[in-house]
Short mmCIF file of C-alpha atoms in Angstrom, two decimals:
data_model
loop_
_atom_site.label_atom_id
_atom_site.label_comp_id
_atom_site.label_asym_id
_atom_site.label_seq_id
_atom_site.Cartn_x
_atom_site.Cartn_y
_atom_site.Cartn_z
CA UNK A 1 -26.39 51.98 234.65
CA UNK A 2 -27.59 54.47 237.57
CA UNK A 3 -25.59 56.57 240.24
CA UNK A 4 -26.92 54.20 242.67
CA UNK A 5 -24.85 50.95 241.25
CA UNK A 6 -21.92 52.79 241.51
CA UNK A 7 -20.31 50.91 244.80
CA UNK A 8 -20.94 47.93 243.09
CA UNK A 9 -18.73 48.55 240.05
CA UNK A 10 -15.25 47.30 241.75
CA UNK A 11 -12.24 49.55 239.94
CA UNK A 12 -14.49 52.64 238.98
CA UNK A 13 -13.44 55.74 240.42
CA UNK A 14 -16.79 57.02 241.84
CA UNK A 15 -17.12 53.83 244.16
CA UNK A 16 -16.36 56.12 247.27
CA UNK A 17 -19.24 58.52 246.37
CA UNK A 18 -21.26 59.12 249.19
CA UNK A 19 -25.03 59.99 249.01
CA UNK A 20 -27.22 62.43 250.97
CA UNK A 21 -30.45 63.57 251.37
CA UNK A 22 -31.34 67.08 249.18
CA UNK A 23 -32.15 70.00 250.88
CA UNK A 24 -34.89 71.52 248.81
CA UNK A 25 -35.88 74.29 250.95
CA UNK A 26 -32.12 75.47 250.17
CA UNK A 27 -32.69 75.42 246.20
CA UNK A 28 -34.38 78.69 246.06
CA UNK A 29 -31.43 80.01 244.21
CA UNK A 30 -32.71 77.91 241.28
CA UNK A 31 -36.26 78.16 239.90
CA UNK A 32 -36.25 75.20 238.36
CA UNK A 33 -34.74 73.11 241.58
CA UNK A 34 -37.52 75.18 243.44
CA UNK A 35 -40.41 74.75 241.58
CA UNK A 36 -39.76 71.06 240.90
CA UNK A 37 -42.96 68.70 242.10
CA UNK A 38 -42.74 67.11 245.41
CA UNK A 39 -44.40 64.08 244.22
CA UNK A 40 -41.20 63.50 241.60
CA UNK A 41 -38.44 64.41 244.13
CA UNK A 42 -38.49 61.35 245.69
CA UNK A 43 -35.34 59.41 245.11
CA UNK A 44 -33.15 61.86 244.44
CA UNK A 45 -30.21 62.51 246.01
CA UNK A 46 -26.91 64.48 246.63
CA UNK A 47 -23.95 62.61 245.65
CA UNK A 48 -20.30 64.05 247.06
CA UNK A 49 -17.97 63.47 244.01
CA UNK A 50 -14.46 63.14 244.77
CA UNK A 51 -11.90 65.07 242.61
CA UNK A 52 -10.99 63.41 239.55
CA UNK A 53 -13.82 60.61 239.79
CA UNK A 54 -16.32 59.98 236.86
CA UNK A 55 -20.12 60.92 237.47
CA UNK A 56 -21.05 59.24 234.40
CA UNK A 57 -19.21 58.33 231.17
CA UNK A 58 -19.71 57.93 227.78
CA UNK A 59 -22.05 55.15 226.47
CA UNK A 60 -23.73 54.59 229.72
CA UNK A 61 -27.52 54.92 229.48
CA UNK A 62 -29.08 58.49 230.33
CA UNK A 63 -31.31 57.67 233.32
CA UNK A 64 -30.49 60.34 235.22
CA UNK A 65 -30.68 64.12 235.28
CA UNK A 66 -27.73 65.96 237.10
CA UNK A 67 -27.39 69.44 238.64
CA UNK A 68 -24.03 70.63 240.00
CA UNK A 69 -24.62 72.24 243.87
CA UNK A 70 -20.55 73.26 244.46
CA UNK A 71 -17.33 72.37 242.87
CA UNK A 72 -17.28 72.30 239.19
CA UNK A 73 -17.90 68.96 236.57
CA UNK A 74 -16.20 69.26 233.21
CA UNK A 75 -17.89 67.54 230.19
CA UNK A 76 -15.11 65.98 228.15
CA UNK A 77 -15.26 64.66 224.55
CA UNK A 78 -11.88 62.65 223.38
CA UNK A 79 -10.85 62.07 219.54
CA UNK A 80 -10.09 59.34 217.53
CA UNK A 81 -6.43 60.74 218.24
CA UNK A 82 -7.20 60.43 222.09
CA UNK A 83 -7.19 64.48 222.25
CA UNK A 84 -9.10 65.72 225.11
CA UNK A 85 -11.86 68.57 224.58
CA UNK A 86 -13.84 70.50 227.33
CA UNK A 87 -17.19 70.99 225.64
CA UNK A 88 -18.74 72.32 229.60
CA UNK A 89 -17.99 73.64 232.65
CA UNK A 90 -20.76 73.71 235.30
CA UNK A 91 -19.92 74.83 238.73
CA UNK A 92 -23.56 75.67 239.39
CA UNK A 93 -26.52 74.57 237.09
CA UNK A 94 -27.32 71.20 235.21
CA UNK A 95 -25.02 69.12 233.61
CA UNK A 96 -25.30 67.65 230.13
CA UNK A 97 -29.00 69.04 229.69
CA UNK A 98 -29.10 67.88 225.97
CA UNK A 99 -28.96 64.17 227.08
CA UNK A 100 -32.45 64.40 228.56
CA UNK A 101 -34.04 62.81 225.72
CA UNK A 102 -30.74 60.98 224.28
CA UNK A 103 -30.70 57.18 225.28
CA UNK A 104 -27.08 57.38 226.32
CA UNK A 105 -24.57 59.70 227.22
CA UNK A 106 -22.19 61.34 224.80
CA UNK A 107 -19.57 62.55 226.63
CA UNK A 108 -17.52 61.83 230.20
CA UNK A 109 -18.32 63.92 233.01
CA UNK A 110 -15.32 64.65 235.35
CA UNK A 111 -15.02 65.94 238.78
CA UNK A 112 -12.15 68.73 238.61
CA UNK A 113 -12.33 68.98 242.18
CA UNK A 114 -14.46 67.69 244.93
CA UNK A 115 -17.95 68.47 243.95
CA UNK A 116 -21.63 67.76 244.94
CA UNK A 117 -24.20 66.76 242.46
CA UNK A 118 -27.77 66.75 242.88
CA UNK A 119 -29.04 63.60 240.81
CA UNK A 120 -32.85 63.27 240.33
CA UNK A 121 -34.59 60.38 237.85
CA UNK A 122 -34.97 61.49 234.52
CA UNK A 123 -38.52 60.20 234.57
CA UNK A 124 -39.32 61.62 236.89
CA UNK A 125 -37.81 64.95 235.30
CA UNK A 126 -39.40 64.39 232.66
CA UNK A 127 -42.67 63.51 234.00
CA UNK A 128 -42.31 67.31 235.84
CA UNK A 129 -42.51 68.94 232.49
CA UNK A 130 -46.10 68.45 232.47
CA UNK A 131 -46.77 70.60 235.13
CA UNK A 132 -47.08 74.47 233.70
CA UNK A 133 -45.10 76.45 236.17
CA UNK A 134 -42.00 73.96 235.89
CA UNK A 135 -42.08 73.45 232.13
CA UNK A 136 -41.98 77.29 232.07
CA UNK A 137 -38.88 77.69 234.32
CA UNK A 138 -37.13 74.98 232.25
CA UNK A 139 -37.82 76.79 229.27
CA UNK A 140 -36.45 79.88 230.66
CA UNK A 141 -32.99 78.16 231.77
CA UNK A 142 -32.23 76.41 228.40
CA UNK A 143 -33.23 80.24 226.88
CA UNK A 144 -30.43 81.50 229.29
CA UNK A 145 -28.21 78.73 228.49
CA UNK A 146 -28.51 79.40 224.85
CA UNK A 147 -27.46 83.09 225.17
CA UNK A 148 -24.63 81.79 227.48
CA UNK A 149 -23.59 79.35 224.71
CA UNK A 150 -23.95 81.71 221.73
CA UNK A 151 -21.48 84.36 223.81
CA UNK A 152 -18.86 81.84 224.30
CA UNK A 153 -19.10 80.77 220.20
CA UNK A 154 -18.60 84.12 219.59
CA UNK A 155 -15.97 84.93 221.93
CA UNK A 156 -13.70 81.96 221.08
CA UNK A 157 -14.20 82.83 217.30
CA UNK A 158 -11.97 86.15 218.41
CA UNK A 159 -8.24 86.05 216.95
CA UNK A 160 -6.64 87.45 220.12
CA UNK A 161 -6.49 86.59 223.51
CA UNK A 162 -6.96 90.56 224.14
CA UNK A 163 -10.40 90.42 222.37
CA UNK A 164 -11.44 87.65 224.10
CA UNK A 165 -10.60 89.29 227.47
CA UNK A 166 -12.27 92.47 226.68
CA UNK A 167 -15.52 90.32 225.04
CA UNK A 168 -15.54 88.27 228.41
CA UNK A 169 -15.23 91.42 230.79
CA UNK A 170 -18.42 93.07 228.84
CA UNK A 171 -20.63 90.14 228.55
CA UNK A 172 -20.33 88.25 231.80
CA UNK A 173 -19.41 91.30 233.82
CA UNK A 174 -21.34 94.41 234.23
CA UNK A 175 -20.11 98.22 233.19
CA UNK A 176 -17.06 96.92 232.11
CA UNK A 177 -15.85 95.64 235.63
CA UNK A 178 -15.65 91.92 236.03
CA UNK A 179 -15.30 89.95 239.73
CA UNK A 180 -13.48 87.05 238.80
CA UNK A 181 -14.99 84.01 240.80
CA UNK A 182 -12.57 81.55 239.83
CA UNK A 183 -8.67 81.45 239.36
CA UNK A 184 -6.99 82.84 236.28
CA UNK A 185 -5.69 79.42 235.52
CA UNK A 186 -9.68 78.41 235.15
CA UNK A 187 -10.43 81.40 233.48
CA UNK A 188 -7.93 80.62 230.72
CA UNK A 189 -9.87 77.61 229.85
CA UNK A 190 -13.13 79.81 229.74
CA UNK A 191 -11.10 81.67 226.99
CA UNK A 192 -9.82 78.98 225.21
CA UNK A 193 -6.36 79.98 226.24
CA UNK A 194 -3.14 78.64 227.97
CA UNK A 195 -2.41 80.31 231.21
CA UNK A 196 0.63 81.59 230.24
CA UNK A 197 -1.43 83.16 227.24
CA UNK A 198 -3.72 85.13 229.47
CA UNK A 199 -1.29 86.46 231.85
CA UNK A 200 0.89 87.79 229.00
CA UNK A 201 -2.29 89.40 227.52
CA UNK A 202 -3.28 90.84 231.09
CA UNK A 203 -0.13 92.46 231.68
CA UNK A 204 0.46 93.69 228.05
CA UNK A 205 -3.31 95.23 228.19
CA UNK A 206 -2.00 96.79 231.58
CA UNK A 207 0.68 98.43 230.14
CA UNK A 208 -1.27 99.62 227.52
CA UNK A 209 -3.86 101.36 229.63
CA UNK A 210 -6.58 99.20 228.35
CA UNK A 211 -7.90 97.57 231.58
CA UNK A 212 -6.36 97.35 235.44
CA UNK A 213 -6.16 94.44 237.55
CA UNK A 214 -7.00 94.75 241.32
CA UNK A 215 -7.22 91.13 242.69
CA UNK A 216 -10.35 89.67 241.41
CA UNK A 217 -11.61 92.38 239.85
CA UNK A 218 -10.81 93.50 236.48
CA UNK A 219 -11.93 96.85 234.96
CA UNK A 220 -11.83 97.88 231.82
CA UNK A 221 -10.44 101.60 231.06
CA UNK A 222 -13.53 103.50 229.79
CA UNK A 223 -12.16 103.99 226.03
CA UNK A 224 -12.68 100.66 225.60
CA UNK A 225 -16.25 100.30 227.17
CA UNK A 226 -18.98 100.13 224.21
#
């Protein structure tokens, strides 16, 4: 099944997705997209995904590479007991890169808000890797993703909410200052915390002079900076 079959899926929540022609000139923010050979761009589409709709489901054939342009898509895995675990949250970037050379998707991709994703045929994407310039951009992107995931794993291994907050500001922010580009409720998910635990930790850290919060701006005190 491909995204272009969605209109024929009856009760599938993605049946009302709309498709648009990609604006390749507007994708300069991504070295991978901008370097995709024009010969392999044919058939690509921008898909508008309603909130709570499913982009793809676990077990479906992985015939498409997705890039999130706006909104947010979460990759969710479900345990045998039915509990959910978010394994990736993407607001700008590729989705489920690891499935590029897999037969099927191993998780569900669900939009948490109205989103737009660029779909590229997997065969066209893989063929593009024979071009050195594109291949080098893809390798650089994966290396960056690996650094992000290592930092995330390190952060989630920390025991306290305060330690995770400090780690996030130091690794994602600049010189001990973070300009939060998401809600604090969404940030709590990134930190592996409940939003109540995050609010309590922030309040306590402010009282202790460890950091200051000014709207979306979070600044560590100088004594907490490395």
